[in-house]
Every structure is written in structure tokens, then in C-alpha cells.
Coordinates of N, CA and C in Angstrom, one line a residue:
X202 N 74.7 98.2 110.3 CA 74.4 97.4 109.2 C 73.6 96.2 109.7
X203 N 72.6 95.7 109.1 CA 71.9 94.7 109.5 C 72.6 93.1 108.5
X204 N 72.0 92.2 109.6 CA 73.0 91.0 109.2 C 72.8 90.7 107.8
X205 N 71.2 91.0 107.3 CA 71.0 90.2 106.4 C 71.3 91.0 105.2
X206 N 72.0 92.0 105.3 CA 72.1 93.4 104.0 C 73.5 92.6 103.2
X207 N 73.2 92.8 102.3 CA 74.2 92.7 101.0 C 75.6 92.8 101.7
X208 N 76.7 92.2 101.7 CA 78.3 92.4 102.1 C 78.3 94.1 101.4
X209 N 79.1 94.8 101.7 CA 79.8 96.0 100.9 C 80.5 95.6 99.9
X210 N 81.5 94.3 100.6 CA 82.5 93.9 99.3 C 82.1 93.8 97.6
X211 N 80.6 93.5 97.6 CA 80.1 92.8 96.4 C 80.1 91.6 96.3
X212 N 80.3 91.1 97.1 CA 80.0 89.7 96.7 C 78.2 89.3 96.7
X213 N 78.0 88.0 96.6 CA 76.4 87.7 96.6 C 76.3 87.2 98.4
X214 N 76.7 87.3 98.9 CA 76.4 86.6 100.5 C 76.2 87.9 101.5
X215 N 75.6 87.8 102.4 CA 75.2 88.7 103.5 C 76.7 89.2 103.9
X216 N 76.6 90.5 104.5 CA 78.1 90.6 105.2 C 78.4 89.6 106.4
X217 N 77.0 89.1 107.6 CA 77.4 88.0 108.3 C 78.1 86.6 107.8
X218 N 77.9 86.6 106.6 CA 78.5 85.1 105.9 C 79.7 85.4 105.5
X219 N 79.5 86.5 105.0 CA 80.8 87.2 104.3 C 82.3 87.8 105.2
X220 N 82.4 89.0 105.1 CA 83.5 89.2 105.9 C 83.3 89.8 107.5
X221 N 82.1 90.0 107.9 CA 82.3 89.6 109.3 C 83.2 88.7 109.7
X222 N 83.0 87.8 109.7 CA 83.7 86.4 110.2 C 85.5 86.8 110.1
X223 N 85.9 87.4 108.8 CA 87.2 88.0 109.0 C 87.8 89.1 109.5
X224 N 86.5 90.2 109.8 CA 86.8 91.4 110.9 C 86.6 90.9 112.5
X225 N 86.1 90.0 112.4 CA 85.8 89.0 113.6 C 87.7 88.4 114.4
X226 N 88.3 88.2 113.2 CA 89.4 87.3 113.7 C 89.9 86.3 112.4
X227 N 89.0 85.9 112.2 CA 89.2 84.6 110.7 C 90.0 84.7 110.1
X228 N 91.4 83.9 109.8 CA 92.0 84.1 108.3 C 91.2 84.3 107.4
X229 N 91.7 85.3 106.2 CA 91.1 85.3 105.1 C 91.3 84.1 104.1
X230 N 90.7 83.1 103.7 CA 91.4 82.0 103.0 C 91.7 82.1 101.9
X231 N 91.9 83.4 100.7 CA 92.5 83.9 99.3 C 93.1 85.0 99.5
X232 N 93.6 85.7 99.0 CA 93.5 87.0 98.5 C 92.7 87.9 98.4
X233 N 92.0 87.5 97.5 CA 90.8 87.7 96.8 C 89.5 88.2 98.3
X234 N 89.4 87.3 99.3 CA 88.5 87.4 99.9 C 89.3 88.6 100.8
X235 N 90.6 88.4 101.2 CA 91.3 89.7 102.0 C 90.8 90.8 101.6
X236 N 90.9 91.1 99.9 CA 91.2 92.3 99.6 C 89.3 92.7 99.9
X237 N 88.6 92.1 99.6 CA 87.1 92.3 99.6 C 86.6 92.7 101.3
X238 N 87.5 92.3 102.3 CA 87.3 92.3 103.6 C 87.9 94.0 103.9
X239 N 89.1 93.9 103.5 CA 89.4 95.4 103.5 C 88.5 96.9 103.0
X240 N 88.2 96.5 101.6 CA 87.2 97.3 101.2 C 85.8 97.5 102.2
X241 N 85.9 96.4 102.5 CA 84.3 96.9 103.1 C 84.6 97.4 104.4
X242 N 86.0 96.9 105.4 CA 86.3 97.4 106.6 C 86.7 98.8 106.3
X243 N 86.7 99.8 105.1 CA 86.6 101.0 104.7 C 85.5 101.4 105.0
X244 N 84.4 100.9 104.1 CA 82.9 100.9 104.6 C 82.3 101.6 105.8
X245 N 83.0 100.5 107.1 CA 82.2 100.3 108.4 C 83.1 100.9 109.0
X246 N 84.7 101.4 108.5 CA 85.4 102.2 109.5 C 86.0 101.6 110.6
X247 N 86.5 100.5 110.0 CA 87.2 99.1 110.7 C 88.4 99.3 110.3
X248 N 89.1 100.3 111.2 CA 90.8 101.2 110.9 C 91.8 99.7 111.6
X249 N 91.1 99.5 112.7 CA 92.0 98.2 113.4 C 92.2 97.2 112.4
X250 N 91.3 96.8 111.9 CA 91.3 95.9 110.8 C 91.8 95.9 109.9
X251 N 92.3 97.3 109.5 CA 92.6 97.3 107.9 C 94.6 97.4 108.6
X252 N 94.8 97.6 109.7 CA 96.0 97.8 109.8 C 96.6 96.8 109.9
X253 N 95.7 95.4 111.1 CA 96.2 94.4 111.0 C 96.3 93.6 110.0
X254 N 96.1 93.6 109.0 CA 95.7 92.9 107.7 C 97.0 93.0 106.4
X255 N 97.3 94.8 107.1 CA 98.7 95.0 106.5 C 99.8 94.2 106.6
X256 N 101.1 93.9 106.2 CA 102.1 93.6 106.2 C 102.7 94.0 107.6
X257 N 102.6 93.0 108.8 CA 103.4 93.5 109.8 C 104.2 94.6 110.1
X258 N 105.5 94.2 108.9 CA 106.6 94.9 108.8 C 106.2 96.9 108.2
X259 N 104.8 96.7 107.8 CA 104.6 97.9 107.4 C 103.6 98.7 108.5
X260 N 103.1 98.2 109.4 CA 101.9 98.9 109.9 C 102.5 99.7 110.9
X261 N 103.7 100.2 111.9 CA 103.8 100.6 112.0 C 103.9 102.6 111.1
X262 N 103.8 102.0 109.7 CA 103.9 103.5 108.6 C 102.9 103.7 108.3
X263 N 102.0 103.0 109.1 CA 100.2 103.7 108.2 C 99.9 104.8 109.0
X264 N 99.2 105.6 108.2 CA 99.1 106.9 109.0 C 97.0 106.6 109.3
X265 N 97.2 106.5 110.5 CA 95.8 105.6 111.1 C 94.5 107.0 110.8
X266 N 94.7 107.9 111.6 CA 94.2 109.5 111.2 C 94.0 109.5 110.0
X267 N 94.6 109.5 108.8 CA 93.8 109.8 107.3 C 93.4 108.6 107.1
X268 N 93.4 107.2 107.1 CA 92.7 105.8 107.0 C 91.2 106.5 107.5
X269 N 91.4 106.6 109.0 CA 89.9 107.1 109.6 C 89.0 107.9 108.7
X270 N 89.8 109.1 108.5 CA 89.1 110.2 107.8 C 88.3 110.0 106.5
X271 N 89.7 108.9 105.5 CA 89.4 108.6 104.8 C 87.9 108.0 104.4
X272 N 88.0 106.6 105.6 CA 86.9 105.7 105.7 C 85.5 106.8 105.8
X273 N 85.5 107.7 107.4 CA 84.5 107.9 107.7 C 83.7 109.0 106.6
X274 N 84.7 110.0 105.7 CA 84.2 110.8 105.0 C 83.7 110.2 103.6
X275 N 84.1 109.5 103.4 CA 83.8 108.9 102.2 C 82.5 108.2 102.5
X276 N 81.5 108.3 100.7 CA 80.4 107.6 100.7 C 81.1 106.4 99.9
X277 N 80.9 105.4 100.2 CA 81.5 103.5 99.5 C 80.3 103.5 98.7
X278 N 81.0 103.5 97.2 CA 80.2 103.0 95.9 C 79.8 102.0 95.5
X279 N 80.9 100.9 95.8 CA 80.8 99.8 95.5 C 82.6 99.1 94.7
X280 N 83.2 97.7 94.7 CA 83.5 97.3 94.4 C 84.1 96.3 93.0
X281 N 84.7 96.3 92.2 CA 84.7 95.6 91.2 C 86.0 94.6 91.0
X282 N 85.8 93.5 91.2 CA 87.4 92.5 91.5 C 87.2 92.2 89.7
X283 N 88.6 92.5 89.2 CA 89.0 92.6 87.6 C 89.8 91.1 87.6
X284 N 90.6 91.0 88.4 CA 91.0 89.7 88.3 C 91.9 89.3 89.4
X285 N 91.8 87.9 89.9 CA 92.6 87.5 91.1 C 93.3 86.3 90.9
X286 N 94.7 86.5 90.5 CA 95.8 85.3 90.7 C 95.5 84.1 91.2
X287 N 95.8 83.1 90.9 CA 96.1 82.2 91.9 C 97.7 82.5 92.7
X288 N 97.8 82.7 93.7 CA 99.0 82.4 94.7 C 99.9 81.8 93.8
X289 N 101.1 82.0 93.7 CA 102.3 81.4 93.3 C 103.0 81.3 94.9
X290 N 103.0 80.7 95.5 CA 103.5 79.9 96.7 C 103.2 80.9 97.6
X291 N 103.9 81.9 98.1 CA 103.3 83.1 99.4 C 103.3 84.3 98.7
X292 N 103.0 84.4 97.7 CA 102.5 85.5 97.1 C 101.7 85.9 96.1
X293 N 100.2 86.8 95.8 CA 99.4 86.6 95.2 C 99.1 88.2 94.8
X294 N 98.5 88.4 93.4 CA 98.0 89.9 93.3 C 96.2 89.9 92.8
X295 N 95.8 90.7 93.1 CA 94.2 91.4 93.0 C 94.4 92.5 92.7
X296 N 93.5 92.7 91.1 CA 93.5 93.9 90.4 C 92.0 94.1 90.8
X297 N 91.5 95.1 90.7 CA 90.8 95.3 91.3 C 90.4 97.4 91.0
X298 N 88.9 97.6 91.0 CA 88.6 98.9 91.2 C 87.8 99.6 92.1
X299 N 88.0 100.5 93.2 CA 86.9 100.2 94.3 C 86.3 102.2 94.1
X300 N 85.7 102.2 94.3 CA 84.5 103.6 94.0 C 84.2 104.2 95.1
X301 N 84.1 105.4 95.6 CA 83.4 106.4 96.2 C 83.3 108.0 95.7
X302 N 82.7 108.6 96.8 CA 82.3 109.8 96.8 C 83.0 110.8 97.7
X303 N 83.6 112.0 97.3 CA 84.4 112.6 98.2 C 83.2 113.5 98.8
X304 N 83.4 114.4 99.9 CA 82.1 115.0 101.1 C 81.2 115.5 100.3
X305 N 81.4 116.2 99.0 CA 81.0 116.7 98.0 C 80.7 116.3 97.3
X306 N 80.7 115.1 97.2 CA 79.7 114.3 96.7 C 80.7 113.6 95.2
X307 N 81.3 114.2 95.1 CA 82.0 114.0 93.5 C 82.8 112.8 93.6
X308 N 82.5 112.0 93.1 CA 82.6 110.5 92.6 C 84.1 110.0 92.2
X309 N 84.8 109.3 92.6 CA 86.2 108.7 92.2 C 86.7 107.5 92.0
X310 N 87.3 106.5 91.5 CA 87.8 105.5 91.4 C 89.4 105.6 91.6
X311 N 89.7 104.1 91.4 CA 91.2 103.8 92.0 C 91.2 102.3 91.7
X312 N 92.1 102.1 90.4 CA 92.1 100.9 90.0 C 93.6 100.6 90.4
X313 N 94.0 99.4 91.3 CA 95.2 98.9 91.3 C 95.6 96.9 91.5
X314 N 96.7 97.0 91.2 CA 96.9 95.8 91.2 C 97.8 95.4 92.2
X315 N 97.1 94.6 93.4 CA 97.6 95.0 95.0 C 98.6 93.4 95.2
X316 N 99.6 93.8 95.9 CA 100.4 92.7 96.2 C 99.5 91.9 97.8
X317 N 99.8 90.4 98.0 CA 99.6 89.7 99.2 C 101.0 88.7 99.3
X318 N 101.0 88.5 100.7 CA 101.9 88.0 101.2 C 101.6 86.6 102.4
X319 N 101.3 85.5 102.0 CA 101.2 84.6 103.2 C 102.1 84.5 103.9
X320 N 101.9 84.6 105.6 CA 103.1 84.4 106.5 C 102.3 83.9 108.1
X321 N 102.7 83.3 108.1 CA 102.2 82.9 109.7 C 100.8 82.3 109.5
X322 N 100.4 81.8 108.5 CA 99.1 81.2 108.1 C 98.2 81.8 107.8
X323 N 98.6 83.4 107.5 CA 97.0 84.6 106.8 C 97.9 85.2 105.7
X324 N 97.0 85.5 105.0 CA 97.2 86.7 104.0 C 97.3 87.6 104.6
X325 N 98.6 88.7 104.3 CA 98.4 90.4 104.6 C 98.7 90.8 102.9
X326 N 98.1 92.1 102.9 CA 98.6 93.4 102.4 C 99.8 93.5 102.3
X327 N 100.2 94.1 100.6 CA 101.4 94.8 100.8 C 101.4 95.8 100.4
X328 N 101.3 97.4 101.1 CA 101.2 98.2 101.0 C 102.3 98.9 100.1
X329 N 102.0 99.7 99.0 CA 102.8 99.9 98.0 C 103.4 101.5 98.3
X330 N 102.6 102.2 99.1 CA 102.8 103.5 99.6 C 104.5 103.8 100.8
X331 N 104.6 101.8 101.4 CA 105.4 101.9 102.4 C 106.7 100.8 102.2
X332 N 107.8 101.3 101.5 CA 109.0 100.4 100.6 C 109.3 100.3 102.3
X333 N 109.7 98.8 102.4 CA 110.5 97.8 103.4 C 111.4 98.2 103.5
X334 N 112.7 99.2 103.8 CA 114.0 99.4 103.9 C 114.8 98.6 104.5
X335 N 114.9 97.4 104.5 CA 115.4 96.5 106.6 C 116.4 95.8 105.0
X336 N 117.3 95.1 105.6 CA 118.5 94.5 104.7 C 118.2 92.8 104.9
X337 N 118.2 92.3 104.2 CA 117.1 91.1 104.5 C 118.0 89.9 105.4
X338 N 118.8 90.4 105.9 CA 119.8 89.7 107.4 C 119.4 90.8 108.6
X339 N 119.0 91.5 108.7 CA 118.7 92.0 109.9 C 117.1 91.8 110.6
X340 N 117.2 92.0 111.7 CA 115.6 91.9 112.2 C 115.0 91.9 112.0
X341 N 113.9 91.5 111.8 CA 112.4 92.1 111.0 C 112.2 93.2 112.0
X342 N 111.7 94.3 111.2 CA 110.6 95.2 111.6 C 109.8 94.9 112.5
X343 N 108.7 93.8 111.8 CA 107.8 93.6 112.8 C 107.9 93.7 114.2
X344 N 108.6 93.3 114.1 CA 110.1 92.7 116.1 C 108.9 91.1 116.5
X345 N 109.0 90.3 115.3 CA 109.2 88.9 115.7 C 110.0 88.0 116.4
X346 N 111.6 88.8 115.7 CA 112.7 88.2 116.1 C 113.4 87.4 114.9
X347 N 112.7 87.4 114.1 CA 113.5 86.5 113.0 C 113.9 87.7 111.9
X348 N 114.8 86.6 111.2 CA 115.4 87.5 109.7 C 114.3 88.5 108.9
X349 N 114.5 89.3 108.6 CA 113.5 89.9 107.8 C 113.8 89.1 106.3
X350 N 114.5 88.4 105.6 CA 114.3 87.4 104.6 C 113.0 86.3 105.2
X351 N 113.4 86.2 106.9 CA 112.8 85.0 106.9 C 111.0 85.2 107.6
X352 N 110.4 86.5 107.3 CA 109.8 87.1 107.6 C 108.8 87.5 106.7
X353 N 109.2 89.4 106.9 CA 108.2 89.7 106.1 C 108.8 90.3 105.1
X354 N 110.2 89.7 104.4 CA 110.5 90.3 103.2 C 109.4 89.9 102.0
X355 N 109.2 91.2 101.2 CA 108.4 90.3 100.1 C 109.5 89.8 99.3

């Protein structure tokens, strides 16, 4: 991709202005901008990225192989953010509909309304595919070391 080409996200800024800077390392500083970073790290097939972005406590359940597959076989249509919350203290949702092409060319959508979670000073994902089972006195998952209440329970 060249610097100066349109983001994938949709937004109006270059992808260097745009979410580079967050597949770079950057907190995402909304929701809103996370969820647009993910989409496009679909795009460019930025699987590391889209894991770390998830919910700690969940990324060990993402199945990394169909993310890949997903990413690389798919043509990216394009983006449409329907509407984005303001945060109610560490937690925010993005409705949202994102578009491609399956190898075949046949066109799909997927409209959902995606949970975020602030913790440790970034927005993650909360993957709705991967229910938390931890009792919210025992360890976190992640293996932080703290409570999973005091963690990454949503």
C-alpha cells in the first residue's frame, strides 16, 4: 500500500495518518478508531494485530489460521461505522457494517454491534464468539496475576 492511498478503514486521512500509527504500536484513542484499525488490519493481513487488540483474556481462543485465511482470501469492500458510543467509563460499543468478497467473488456483509473494554490504558475487543468462563475471584486468564474482576472481566 502506498503512504498516500486512502486508509481502508474509510476514514478521509491517508492510512499513514491513520491507522498505521496503531498497527505500529499506538493506543487507539476511541473505540471507534480501534474498531477502524482492525478492519483495515483485515485488509493488509495484520493477524498479530488483530489478536493483540483482542481482550487479553480472550486471545488465547482465536483461531489465528481462519483470521489469516479469512484476511488473505477475502477482497475488503469497504467499511461503514453506523454509530459509536461515547465510553460509559471502560466500556464502549461500535455498530458498524464491514463488506467483502468471498474467492468467488460473491459479495457479503456483517453488521454488528461490537463490545470494547479499556484496561491498562488501550481499548481491546471483546470478542463475542469467546464467552470468559474464569469466576471473577480467580486469576485472570490473561496470567497478569490479578483478579479476573480486577482485570479483564467485562
Amino acid at each position: 500500500m502506498n503512504e498516500v492511498d486512502a486508509c481502508p478503514c474509510g476514514s478521509t486521512e491517508t492510512y499513514q495518518q491513520c491507522c498505521q500509527p496503531l498497527h505500529g504500536g499506538a493506543a487507539a484513542p476511541t473505540p471507534e478508531r480501534l474498531m477502524r484499525s482492525r478492519y483495515c488490519a483485515y485488509t493488509l493481513g495484520l493477524i498479530n494485530y488483530l489478536v493483540a487488540t483482542t481482550l487479553p483474556a480472550q486471545q488465547a481462543e482465536l483461531d489465528r489460521e481462519a483470521m489469516e485465511q479469512w484476511s488473505r482470501e477475502s477482497r475488503w469492500l469497504g467499511l461503514e461505522v453506523e454509530h459509536a458510543d461515547p465510553p460509559k467509563g471502560d466500556r464502549a460499543q461500535v455498530t458498524f457494517v464491514a463488506h467483502w468478497a468471498d474467492p468467488g467473488g460473491r459479495p457479503h456483509s456483517h453488521r454488528e454491534c461490537s463490545d470494547f473494554l479499556h484496561r491498562a490504558g488501550r481499548w481491546y475487543f471483546l470478542d463475542p464468539n469467546h464467552a470468559l468462563k474464569t469466576g471473577r475471584n480467580e486469576p485472570c486468564p490473561c496470567g497478569s496475576g490479578r483478579k479476573f474482576k480486577q482485570c479483564c472481566m467485562p
